[in-house]
XYZ file of C-alpha atoms in Angstrom:
733
model
C 1.397 300.457 134.023
C 3.291 303.503 132.856
C 2.146 305.884 130.174
C 5.173 305.868 127.924
C 3.881 308.818 125.908
C 4.605 311.184 128.780
C 7.701 313.228 128.104
C 9.574 315.524 130.437
C 11.902 317.052 127.887
C 12.974 320.581 128.671
C 14.674 323.321 126.805
C 18.448 323.321 126.361
C 19.159 325.964 128.990
C 16.800 324.341 131.466
C 18.368 320.951 130.852
C 21.867 322.355 131.447
C 20.737 324.006 134.666
C 19.129 320.764 135.797
C 22.339 318.819 135.066
C 24.369 321.238 137.182
C 21.849 320.961 139.973
C 21.855 317.168 139.770
C 25.679 317.111 139.924
C 25.700 319.310 143.022
C 23.032 317.187 144.681
C 24.882 313.974 143.880
C 28.163 315.431 145.150
C 26.534 316.392 148.438
C 24.986 312.948 148.777
C 28.254 311.099 148.090
C 30.184 313.428 150.371
C 27.613 312.832 153.119
C 27.919 309.063 152.714
C 31.690 309.326 152.871
C 31.674 311.434 156.038
C 29.129 309.139 157.690
C 31.229 306.040 157.034
C 34.645 307.635 157.525
C 33.730 309.268 160.829
C 31.830 306.295 162.216
C 33.111 305.132 165.588
C 34.044 301.672 164.346
C 36.089 302.771 161.333
C 37.794 305.626 163.179
C 38.985 303.264 165.877
C 39.851 300.574 163.323
C 42.124 302.958 161.391
C 43.926 303.940 164.569
C 44.426 300.328 165.642
C 45.341 299.234 162.110
C 48.223 301.717 162.037
C 49.350 300.366 165.385
C 49.055 296.789 164.041
C 51.316 297.606 161.110
C 53.794 299.245 163.503
C 53.903 296.103 165.650
C 54.407 293.913 162.591
C 57.293 296.147 161.483
C 58.930 296.179 164.945
C 57.785 299.658 166.032
C 56.145 298.499 169.253
C 56.772 301.589 171.375
C 55.382 305.035 170.816
C 57.655 308.032 170.475
C 56.568 309.213 173.938
C 57.492 305.886 175.547
C 60.900 305.908 173.874
C 61.555 309.444 175.049
C 60.654 308.528 178.636
C 63.057 305.583 178.564
C 65.813 307.695 177.115
C 65.280 310.381 179.753
C 65.611 307.717 182.438
C 68.702 306.369 180.692
C 67.086 302.997 180.284
C 67.805 300.712 177.312
C 65.290 300.651 174.451
C 65.216 297.028 173.277
C 62.498 295.491 171.067
C 62.404 291.783 170.253
C 59.998 291.630 167.324
C 58.341 288.229 167.409
C 55.047 289.533 166.022
C 56.566 289.793 162.531
C 57.677 286.157 162.747
C 54.155 284.968 163.507
C 52.745 287.106 160.690
C 55.354 285.678 158.311
C 54.299 282.177 159.334
C 50.609 282.687 158.518
C 51.336 284.635 155.324
C 53.746 281.897 154.282
C 50.977 279.322 154.596
C 49.063 281.177 151.890
C 52.105 281.308 149.624
C 52.713 277.566 150.049
C 49.035 276.694 149.470
C 47.825 279.010 146.732
C 44.401 278.187 145.359
C 43.103 278.132 141.802
C 39.806 279.266 140.304
C 37.922 277.123 137.791
C 34.804 277.918 135.769
C 32.341 275.034 135.559
C 29.588 275.478 132.923
C 25.964 275.009 133.836
C 24.964 274.378 130.210
C 25.575 271.004 128.608
C 28.278 270.936 125.971
C 30.347 273.840 127.356
C 33.242 271.786 128.731
C 35.649 273.061 126.068
C 34.569 276.648 126.760
C 35.095 276.033 130.459
C 38.659 274.889 129.857
C 39.346 277.950 127.725
C 37.936 280.379 130.280
C 39.825 278.725 133.129
C 43.063 278.926 131.161
C 42.290 282.517 130.156
C 41.821 283.430 133.826
C 45.215 281.889 134.599
C 46.715 283.924 131.745
C 44.999 287.065 133.087
C 46.527 286.496 136.515
C 49.970 285.680 135.126
C 50.053 288.902 133.116
C 49.670 291.098 136.210
C 51.451 288.970 138.872
C 48.160 288.518 140.679
C 49.551 285.914 143.080
C 52.075 288.376 144.489
C 49.500 291.151 144.809
C 46.990 288.867 146.525
C 49.677 287.547 148.881
C 50.375 291.136 149.936
C 46.649 291.718 150.450
C 46.388 288.523 152.510
C 49.269 289.752 154.670
C 47.249 292.930 155.284
C 44.385 290.684 156.333
C 46.612 288.837 158.810
C 47.893 292.104 160.274
C 44.863 294.394 160.466
C 41.929 292.154 159.497
C 41.250 293.499 155.988
C 42.920 293.094 152.610
C 41.835 294.862 149.416
C 42.570 294.408 145.711
C 41.292 296.048 142.542
C 40.672 294.114 139.320
C 40.583 296.252 136.187
C 41.927 296.822 132.685
C 44.627 299.438 132.154
C 44.483 301.251 128.803
C 47.394 303.608 129.421
C 50.062 301.456 127.742
C 47.898 299.146 125.630
C 44.811 300.402 123.754
C 43.314 296.915 123.995
C 43.646 296.897 127.761
C 46.201 295.235 130.024
C 44.950 293.041 132.888
C 45.579 294.509 136.317
C 45.038 293.002 139.770
C 46.616 295.327 142.312
C 46.797 295.347 146.066
C 45.193 298.416 147.636
C 46.274 299.837 150.977
C 43.438 299.042 153.419
C 43.874 302.436 155.075
C 42.877 304.055 151.776
C 39.489 302.339 151.788
C 36.242 303.525 153.355
C 33.293 301.142 153.257
C 29.632 301.042 154.114
C 29.531 301.282 157.913
C 26.349 299.190 158.033
C 27.887 296.163 156.227
C 28.223 293.161 158.536
C 28.913 290.062 156.431
C 32.254 288.458 155.701
C 34.213 290.185 152.943
C 31.645 293.026 153.140
C 29.544 291.362 150.449
C 26.466 293.212 151.740
C 28.030 296.670 151.350
C 26.158 299.247 149.293
C 29.037 301.662 148.717
C 32.769 302.020 149.094
C 35.341 304.785 148.669
C 39.047 304.923 147.890
C 41.075 307.890 149.098
C 43.895 308.574 146.647
C 46.408 310.981 148.098
C 49.532 312.564 146.639
C 48.213 312.575 143.070
C 49.846 315.160 140.882
C 47.674 317.681 139.129
C 48.675 316.334 135.722
C 47.533 312.853 136.663
C 44.316 314.219 138.137
C 43.586 316.122 134.920
C 44.233 312.971 132.889
C 41.842 310.966 135.066
C 39.099 313.588 134.994
C 39.556 315.914 132.010
C 36.067 317.361 132.280
C 34.356 319.425 129.616
C 36.860 321.072 127.235
C 34.595 324.084 126.918
C 34.284 324.450 130.690
C 37.396 322.897 132.276
C 37.857 322.431 136.006
C 39.925 324.783 138.104
C 42.998 323.438 139.861
C 41.259 323.848 143.218
C 38.381 321.642 142.043
C 40.637 318.581 141.929
C 41.553 318.644 145.627
C 39.167 316.948 148.073
C 40.417 319.013 150.989
C 37.345 318.077 153.024
C 38.809 314.573 153.456
C 41.912 315.690 155.371
C 40.241 318.241 157.581
C 39.880 316.310 160.824
C 39.457 312.801 162.111
C 36.579 312.007 164.367
C 38.824 312.534 167.420
C 39.821 316.004 166.200
C 43.404 315.176 165.194
C 44.813 316.093 161.755
C 44.726 313.236 159.324
C 47.455 312.359 156.804
C 48.252 315.987 156.070
C 51.975 316.118 155.398
C 52.032 319.474 153.635
C 52.503 318.030 150.177
C 48.860 318.275 149.224
C 47.709 320.971 146.904
C 47.067 324.233 148.678
C 43.929 325.920 147.443
C 45.272 329.333 148.379
C 47.139 330.749 145.367
C 50.436 332.444 145.767
C 54.095 332.010 144.924
C 55.758 329.968 142.274
C 54.692 326.314 142.277
C 56.195 323.361 140.487
C 53.551 321.205 138.820
C 55.374 318.062 139.946
C 55.097 319.124 143.603
C 51.427 320.043 143.461
C 49.545 317.061 144.821
C 45.858 316.691 145.396
C 43.537 314.212 147.052
C 40.877 312.435 145.028
C 38.076 310.212 146.253
C 36.883 307.406 144.035
C 33.357 306.322 144.921
C 31.473 303.202 143.872
C 27.907 302.618 144.957
C 24.699 300.783 144.129
C 21.648 302.510 142.692
C 18.231 300.950 142.318
C 16.640 302.130 139.103
C 13.250 301.277 137.595
C 13.070 298.823 134.726
C 10.279 297.277 132.666
C 9.775 293.676 131.630
C 8.186 293.718 128.151
C 7.264 290.957 125.733
C 9.335 291.424 122.607
C 6.822 292.690 119.987
C 9.083 291.525 117.164
C 9.371 287.951 118.449
C 6.862 285.692 116.666
C 7.031 283.026 119.387
C 6.014 285.441 122.133
C 8.530 283.885 124.533
C 11.280 286.516 124.536
C 11.079 289.020 127.413
C 12.997 292.291 127.217
C 14.372 294.177 130.214
C 14.349 297.893 129.390
C 15.301 300.963 131.327
C 13.112 304.045 131.346
C 14.608 305.645 128.236
C 14.527 302.392 126.234
C 10.949 301.782 127.306
C 9.859 305.215 126.135
C 11.679 304.783 122.814
C 9.898 301.473 122.263
C 6.560 303.122 122.945
C 7.292 305.874 120.416
C 8.284 303.340 117.766
C 5.123 301.320 118.323
C 3.031 304.474 118.129
C 4.636 305.449 114.811
C 4.036 301.925 113.488
C 0.371 302.121 114.553
C 0.723 299.136 116.861
C -0.692 298.986 120.383
C 1.547 299.840 123.306
C 3.056 296.620 124.697
C 2.136 295.723 128.231
C 4.928 295.865 130.758
C 5.636 295.073 134.398
C 7.619 297.642 136.350
C 10.416 296.420 138.594
C 13.699 297.694 140.051
C 17.240 296.472 139.466
C 20.652 297.246 140.933
C 23.091 299.324 138.917
C 26.692 299.839 139.991
C 27.964 303.390 139.519
C 31.320 305.128 139.921
C 32.399 308.739 140.416
C 35.523 310.774 141.119
C 35.203 313.450 143.775
C 37.432 316.425 144.351
C 36.119 319.690 145.642
C 33.308 319.106 143.132
C 31.924 316.135 141.260
C 34.598 315.505 138.630
C 33.305 312.484 136.718
C 30.474 309.974 136.913
C 29.607 306.822 134.990
C 28.947 303.126 135.262
C 31.235 300.959 137.371
C 33.985 299.117 135.442
C 32.342 295.740 136.125
C 28.611 295.279 135.651
C 26.954 293.822 138.718
C 30.154 293.898 140.815
C 32.471 296.272 142.613
C 35.928 296.436 141.065
C 37.386 296.604 144.588
C 37.233 293.245 146.333
C 37.789 292.736 150.049
C 38.959 289.830 152.173
C 38.256 289.992 155.895
C 39.494 288.218 159.004
C 37.768 287.856 162.351
C 34.802 290.127 163.086
C 34.387 292.346 166.119
C 30.646 292.296 166.515
C 30.308 295.258 168.914
C 32.450 297.610 166.818
C 31.347 296.085 163.483
C 34.955 295.885 162.303
C 37.430 293.130 161.482
C 40.810 292.271 162.975
C 43.711 289.918 162.330
C 46.111 287.941 164.482
C 48.238 290.930 165.544
C 45.580 292.398 167.842
C 45.810 289.472 170.266
C 49.631 289.527 170.264
C 50.107 293.236 170.977
C 49.725 293.068 174.749
C 51.966 289.967 175.202
C 54.602 291.514 172.931
C 54.374 294.893 174.639
C 54.709 293.401 178.117
C 57.418 290.950 177.105
C 59.593 293.767 175.807
C 58.837 295.903 178.853
C 59.837 293.066 181.161
C 63.014 292.631 179.116
C 63.923 296.305 179.376
C 63.011 296.371 183.067
C 65.176 293.327 183.738
C 68.122 294.888 181.955
C 67.622 298.088 183.938
C 67.556 296.175 187.214
C 70.707 294.289 186.300
C 72.500 297.493 185.334
C 71.384 299.607 188.240
C 71.054 297.288 191.242
C 73.472 294.465 190.533
C 75.989 295.895 193.070
C 73.403 297.079 195.495
C 72.750 300.613 196.653
C 74.077 302.090 199.930
C 73.423 305.088 202.130
C 76.429 306.794 203.791
C 77.229 310.014 205.513
C 79.104 312.426 203.345
C 82.810 312.478 204.070
C 82.679 309.427 206.335
C 83.107 306.531 203.924
C 84.892 307.583 200.693
C 88.036 309.552 200.193
C 86.246 311.410 197.408
C 82.477 311.261 197.695
C 81.758 311.961 194.004
C 84.356 309.497 192.674
C 83.325 306.877 195.194
C 79.641 307.147 194.330
C 80.429 306.841 190.624
C 82.772 303.842 190.964
C 80.712 301.975 193.563
C 78.027 301.060 190.963
C 80.655 299.741 188.529
C 81.728 296.164 189.056
C 85.014 296.508 187.156
C 86.358 299.482 189.107
C 88.064 299.803 192.480
C 86.443 302.102 195.003
C 88.785 303.627 197.601
C 87.448 304.010 201.123
C 88.753 305.849 204.165
C 90.907 303.871 206.588
C 88.809 301.896 209.022
C 85.686 302.073 206.861
C 85.769 298.268 206.434
C 86.231 297.576 210.126
C 89.304 296.817 212.184
C 90.588 293.612 210.569
C 89.507 293.478 206.842
C 91.767 295.277 204.432
C 89.519 294.666 201.389
C 86.122 293.259 200.489
C 84.105 292.333 197.403
C 81.384 294.689 196.375
C 78.018 293.321 197.458
C 75.425 292.442 194.810
C 71.717 292.858 195.306
C 69.365 289.919 195.011
C 67.525 289.865 191.669
C 63.719 290.030 192.119
C 62.252 286.543 192.159
C 59.891 285.674 189.292
C 61.170 288.357 186.930
C 62.547 285.845 184.423
C 59.420 283.693 184.741
C 57.189 286.665 183.992
C 59.255 287.618 180.947
C 59.214 284.058 179.593
C 55.483 283.839 180.257
C 54.891 287.044 178.264
C 56.921 285.795 175.282
C 55.231 282.379 175.401
C 51.772 283.939 175.623
C 52.005 285.246 172.059
C 51.665 281.737 170.685
C 48.827 280.882 173.039
C 46.710 283.961 172.331
C 47.254 283.772 168.549
C 46.900 279.996 168.234
C 50.211 279.751 166.353
C 52.490 277.256 168.075
C 56.248 276.937 167.850
C 56.060 274.194 165.234
C 54.289 276.534 162.832
C 57.029 279.154 163.080
C 59.837 276.573 163.009
C 61.066 277.273 166.556
C 60.468 273.904 168.185
C 63.823 272.837 169.586
C 62.744 269.685 171.396
C 64.924 266.899 170.022
C 62.700 264.172 171.385
C 59.558 265.203 169.500
C 58.547 262.767 166.763
C 58.110 263.993 163.198
C 54.515 262.731 163.135
C 53.661 264.775 166.223
C 55.326 267.820 164.681
C 53.189 267.428 161.557
C 50.002 266.996 163.595
C 50.690 270.153 165.578
C 51.240 272.089 162.343
C 47.920 270.798 161.019
C 46.248 271.886 164.267
C 47.456 275.427 163.572
C 45.878 275.284 160.119
C 42.561 274.393 161.745
C 42.770 277.556 163.860
C 43.686 279.622 160.801
C 40.698 278.425 158.754
C 38.637 281.625 159.357
C 41.367 283.621 157.611
C 41.644 281.184 154.706
C 37.864 281.034 154.434
C 37.822 284.788 153.857
C 40.496 284.340 151.185
C 38.498 281.561 149.515
C 35.346 283.662 149.421
C 37.346 286.541 147.990
C 38.627 284.311 145.180
C 35.065 283.396 144.199
C 33.966 287.024 144.036
C 37.140 288.060 142.260
C 36.729 285.117 139.858
C 33.307 286.439 138.828
C 34.892 289.824 138.115
C 37.557 288.095 136.005
C 34.897 286.176 134.123
C 33.037 289.379 133.225
C 36.172 291.171 132.046
C 37.333 288.191 129.965
C 34.004 287.710 128.245
C 33.135 291.363 127.663
C 36.491 293.075 127.128
C 39.213 290.526 126.412
C 37.231 288.231 124.087
C 38.030 290.344 121.046
C 40.003 287.729 119.140
C 43.319 288.453 120.838
C 45.777 285.604 121.290
C 46.392 284.419 124.837
C 48.927 281.884 126.016
C 47.345 278.700 127.343
C 49.375 276.167 129.305
C 48.291 272.630 128.445
C 49.420 269.092 129.281
C 51.224 268.786 125.955
C 52.723 272.224 125.525
C 51.953 275.904 125.695
C 49.916 277.252 122.812
C 48.174 280.439 121.768
C 44.441 280.492 121.200
C 41.927 283.195 120.329
C 39.469 284.496 122.864
C 36.097 284.952 121.181
C 33.027 286.472 122.784
C 30.393 283.842 123.592
C 26.782 284.023 122.501
C 25.592 284.782 126.029
C 28.433 286.992 127.242
C 26.009 289.443 128.851
C 24.798 286.662 131.129
C 28.123 284.963 131.749
C 27.996 285.044 135.535
C 24.723 283.108 135.412
C 26.166 280.577 132.942
C 29.127 279.391 135.001
C 29.870 278.310 138.544
C 33.073 279.693 140.036
C 34.815 276.881 141.895
C 37.785 277.420 144.228
C 40.085 274.711 145.542
C 39.535 273.548 149.083
C 41.220 275.500 151.840
C 44.590 274.041 152.894
C 44.643 271.558 155.786
C 48.405 271.244 156.079
C 51.330 273.594 156.514
C 52.403 272.598 153.019
C 49.515 271.188 151.045
C 51.823 269.944 148.287
C 53.859 267.813 150.658
C 50.702 266.529 152.322
C 49.194 265.571 148.958
C 52.441 264.022 147.760
C 52.684 261.918 150.927
C 49.245 260.467 150.211
C 50.142 259.823 146.568
C 53.260 257.927 147.620
C 51.067 255.387 149.354
C 49.047 254.527 146.247
C 51.576 255.053 143.442
C 53.401 251.727 144.052
C 50.109 249.936 143.437
C 48.792 251.827 140.404
C 51.999 253.388 139.087
C 52.597 250.800 136.353
C 49.084 251.298 134.997
C 49.341 255.085 134.615
C 49.977 256.577 131.158
C 52.631 259.295 130.691
C 49.973 262.024 130.565
C 48.878 261.136 134.101
C 52.446 261.304 135.358
C 52.729 264.781 133.870
C 49.589 265.804 135.751
C 50.942 264.365 139.012
C 54.181 266.327 138.725
C 52.561 269.604 139.756
C 51.560 268.027 143.102
C 55.141 267.035 143.891
C 57.296 269.206 146.171
C 59.923 269.451 143.419
C 60.912 272.955 142.272
C 59.088 274.362 139.281
C 62.239 274.212 137.148
C 62.709 270.525 137.966
C 59.071 269.802 137.172
C 59.464 271.515 133.813
C 62.658 269.585 132.969
C 61.023 266.259 133.778
C 57.883 267.193 131.861
C 59.921 268.258 128.827
C 61.922 265.036 128.842
C 58.777 262.910 128.986
C 57.195 264.894 126.159
C 60.387 264.645 124.118
C 60.460 260.913 124.649
C 56.825 260.679 123.554
C 57.570 262.692 120.415
C 60.642 260.581 119.536
C 63.274 263.202 120.201
C 65.605 260.886 122.190
C 67.904 258.706 119.914
C 68.188 255.947 122.491
C 64.451 255.979 122.947
C 64.006 255.877 119.171
C 66.267 252.786 119.004
C 64.317 251.105 121.762
C 61.053 252.031 120.074
C 62.318 250.610 116.727
C 63.342 247.333 118.364
C 60.018 247.126 120.099
C 58.155 247.834 116.858
C 60.214 245.116 115.059
C 59.373 242.551 117.732
C 55.747 243.565 117.666
C 55.648 243.365 113.842
C 57.257 239.878 113.872
C 54.792 238.703 116.475
C 51.930 240.152 114.476
C 53.160 238.396 111.289
C 53.322 235.056 113.114
C 49.829 235.589 114.420
C 48.534 236.466 110.927
C 50.200 233.344 109.383
C 48.752 231.117 112.052
C 45.343 232.655 111.511
C 45.596 232.093 107.716
C 46.635 228.399 108.167
C 43.848 227.835 110.614
C 41.312 229.450 108.275
C 42.492 227.242 105.346
C 42.123 224.123 107.442
C 38.679 225.156 108.567
C 37.620 225.847 104.945
C 38.869 222.385 103.862
C 36.959 220.677 106.619
C 33.827 222.628 105.712
C 34.122 221.741 102.000
C 34.681 218.050 102.790
C 31.651 217.983 105.051
C 29.498 219.716 102.398
C 30.574 217.205 99.727
C 29.783 214.301 102.044
C 26.401 215.827 102.838
C 25.529 216.244 99.120
C 26.535 212.621 98.380
C 24.379 211.339 101.229
C 21.406 213.363 99.990
C 21.832 212.082 96.410
C 22.075 208.524 97.682
C 18.877 209.010 99.727
C 16.966 210.358 96.670
C 18.180 207.477 94.495
C 17.139 204.982 97.133
C 13.661 206.538 97.402
C 13.124 206.302 93.620
C 14.327 202.726 93.521
C 12.106 201.794 96.445
C 9.133 203.335 94.646
C 9.913 201.381 91.483
C 10.414 198.049 93.252
C 7.461 198.223 95.644
C 4.654 195.637 94.833
C 1.514 197.205 93.281
C -1.936 196.033 94.323
C -4.819 197.829 92.612
C -7.809 197.584 90.231
C -7.359 197.090 86.555
C -9.388 198.584 83.682
C -11.817 195.705 83.836
C -12.506 196.174 87.517
C -10.548 193.099 88.575
C -7.736 193.237 91.160
C -4.275 193.447 89.641
C -0.936 192.735 91.450
C 2.479 193.376 89.935
C 6.017 192.750 91.305
C 9.412 194.250 90.545
C 10.021 197.132 88.220
C 6.706 196.732 86.404
C 4.813 196.965 89.643
C 6.514 200.211 90.580
C 5.893 201.810 87.226
C 2.252 200.731 87.340
C 1.836 202.274 90.768
C 3.177 205.615 89.515
C 0.909 205.567 86.430
C -2.167 204.702 88.457
C -1.538 207.549 90.904
C -1.263 210.043 87.986
C -4.512 208.738 86.474
C -6.377 209.022 89.778
C -5.232 212.650 90.145
C -6.396 213.497 86.612
C -9.767 211.876 87.239
C -10.365 214.089 90.288
C -9.461 217.243 88.361
C -11.811 216.366 85.476
C -14.710 215.750 87.847
C -14.167 219.155 89.485
C -14.078 220.932 86.080
C -17.252 219.191 84.886
C -19.110 220.171 88.030
C -18.116 223.802 87.543
C -19.242 223.838 83.910
C -22.630 222.233 84.675
C -23.502 224.738 87.384
C -26.110 227.367 86.188
C -24.619 230.854 85.595
C -25.986 234.397 85.866
C -24.818 237.678 84.352
C -23.767 240.599 86.569
C -24.596 244.111 85.295
C -23.711 247.570 86.566
C -26.098 250.526 87.023
C -25.920 251.355 83.291
C -26.902 247.759 82.349
C -23.489 246.779 81.020
C -22.268 243.199 81.698
C -19.361 243.337 84.109
C -19.061 239.673 85.161
C -20.473 236.105 85.424
C -21.180 234.290 88.688
C -22.816 230.944 89.694
C -26.599 231.063 90.066
C -27.625 231.440 93.674
C -29.880 228.685 95.015
C -33.374 229.570 96.331
């Protein structure tokens, strides 16, 4: 329990001094974290190798020193860049198999909201060309093992905020050196080094206190570019802002270095039962200041201090660092870093990540060296070298030595130098070293073996006898080897999808109109903040499509659909065909034209289709009229039959009643007369007598019962006041 009445308020001057001290302490802590991560052995070596990886991908596969040595030896400098081709192949797989993010609600009844959020995320990505930015980041992943993007809202051009998903240079990023998991999801901090920022832009980013503005020197994080861990200067090209004043300076040429830091803090919080909730079920999560304010309010109201449980929670913070702490606040996305990372294969010993270029550097380096060495051998030793005594073989020693190594020139010798009989001879050629071509071909072929990318994947298989099915299977085998890279991309999309979900619900759901692409047509809808926007990430699952299993997932899917469409095609409605179009390998423009024509036909925009529809409706109406007439005739016939049967039934019942009466009247009567003698009558008189005698017998029984009731002794029934309330037969005994 915490005593919420304790207060540590200080005077104004003391508070200001404490704030300055806290800023200095925080700056030192963030700077220490940065130096620890930046100068760590793994990241220092990774940055050096990453620059080399990008050079290899761009064709710069020899250092300046190596080139100078070759030029001094007058050897050819030839680079066959096959590394870029392999990188293009893997990066192209991502472009051909782009994945989508969907938001599946955990709460029942949110399906419509799910569709809106999914469409809003697609709109968000379309507005900022996210696919292109993420493809560039994935290419960075293929090259150096890491790709970075930032998801944010830009308020510079639009006060409401424009969606932005931008690729970030991986060499600008510094991350928690202790993070080990894929995509660095276990990192506690990260930094972005922003170089070559003009002073005007730096002032706009971090204006500071108007009453106490920052100095120009405060905006430059010169401590970043001091030295690398190996002691070499780092990224200092002379364009950065010089802290030493002097001379005339153009504001456009004054550039500084800023460091943007994001980190996780664990702060105390209190779980308190809401004192204003009558049900007693609502639990509030309050920070320290909110908890103290609640205690003060309860004290003023004369209510007891609510009980609370102290816990800790993670808070994401952000700061800009120059030579001092420039700005600090909450991270742009609650519960997430705005920078998202995708990683490749992990080097466990160095605790870094690498792509496919690392394995291809040695084969590419040696293949090009063998190529240059072979060309040098062919140029220098093709005619063979000789050793002669000066003045004994050539007429002119210098001219002879120069022309002897050239196959297309004649070299003049002294008489008798060729022997007694020959007058001329062909220049001898040296034997080329055996195995040189085999070694060069082995080095070029090793790039596919060490990277796992075969010739089929890069489109270089020239074997005419290879079947198309085998070619497809070999391409799919490459995709199996590339799954670790695509798995990192898939995990990135889930994390980045959660960031999108937070931004959409908390910043974009302000009633603005967004364009939603639907099966019928594009339409604009309003984004409205949901009732539980603060807990959105817990209300939805972020689902990403499966990783691709084919070189072109669309063609693979379409091939499977072709096998089942002949069977079920006739049963599919037009809406299903529209949905299937996006899985076809047709161009987007062709898909749109076909979709528009189907929709136009459904809406009656085609005259020929309208004529066919009218004829069909006429035939259907005629058939329906015939069916209705037949039904009416059948119903009339059924009613007639029913009426005839009812009339026959009534006649039979009347006949049966008449027969029963006649039988009763004609039945012989045998009974006792008034004088006690037997009486027998026949015919109609006998029947009437029988009826009269039965009535008389019934009356006699009723009279006897009434007489017995009247002769029975009676007694009066009285209530407690003695009033008569009823009469009842006298009880016996």
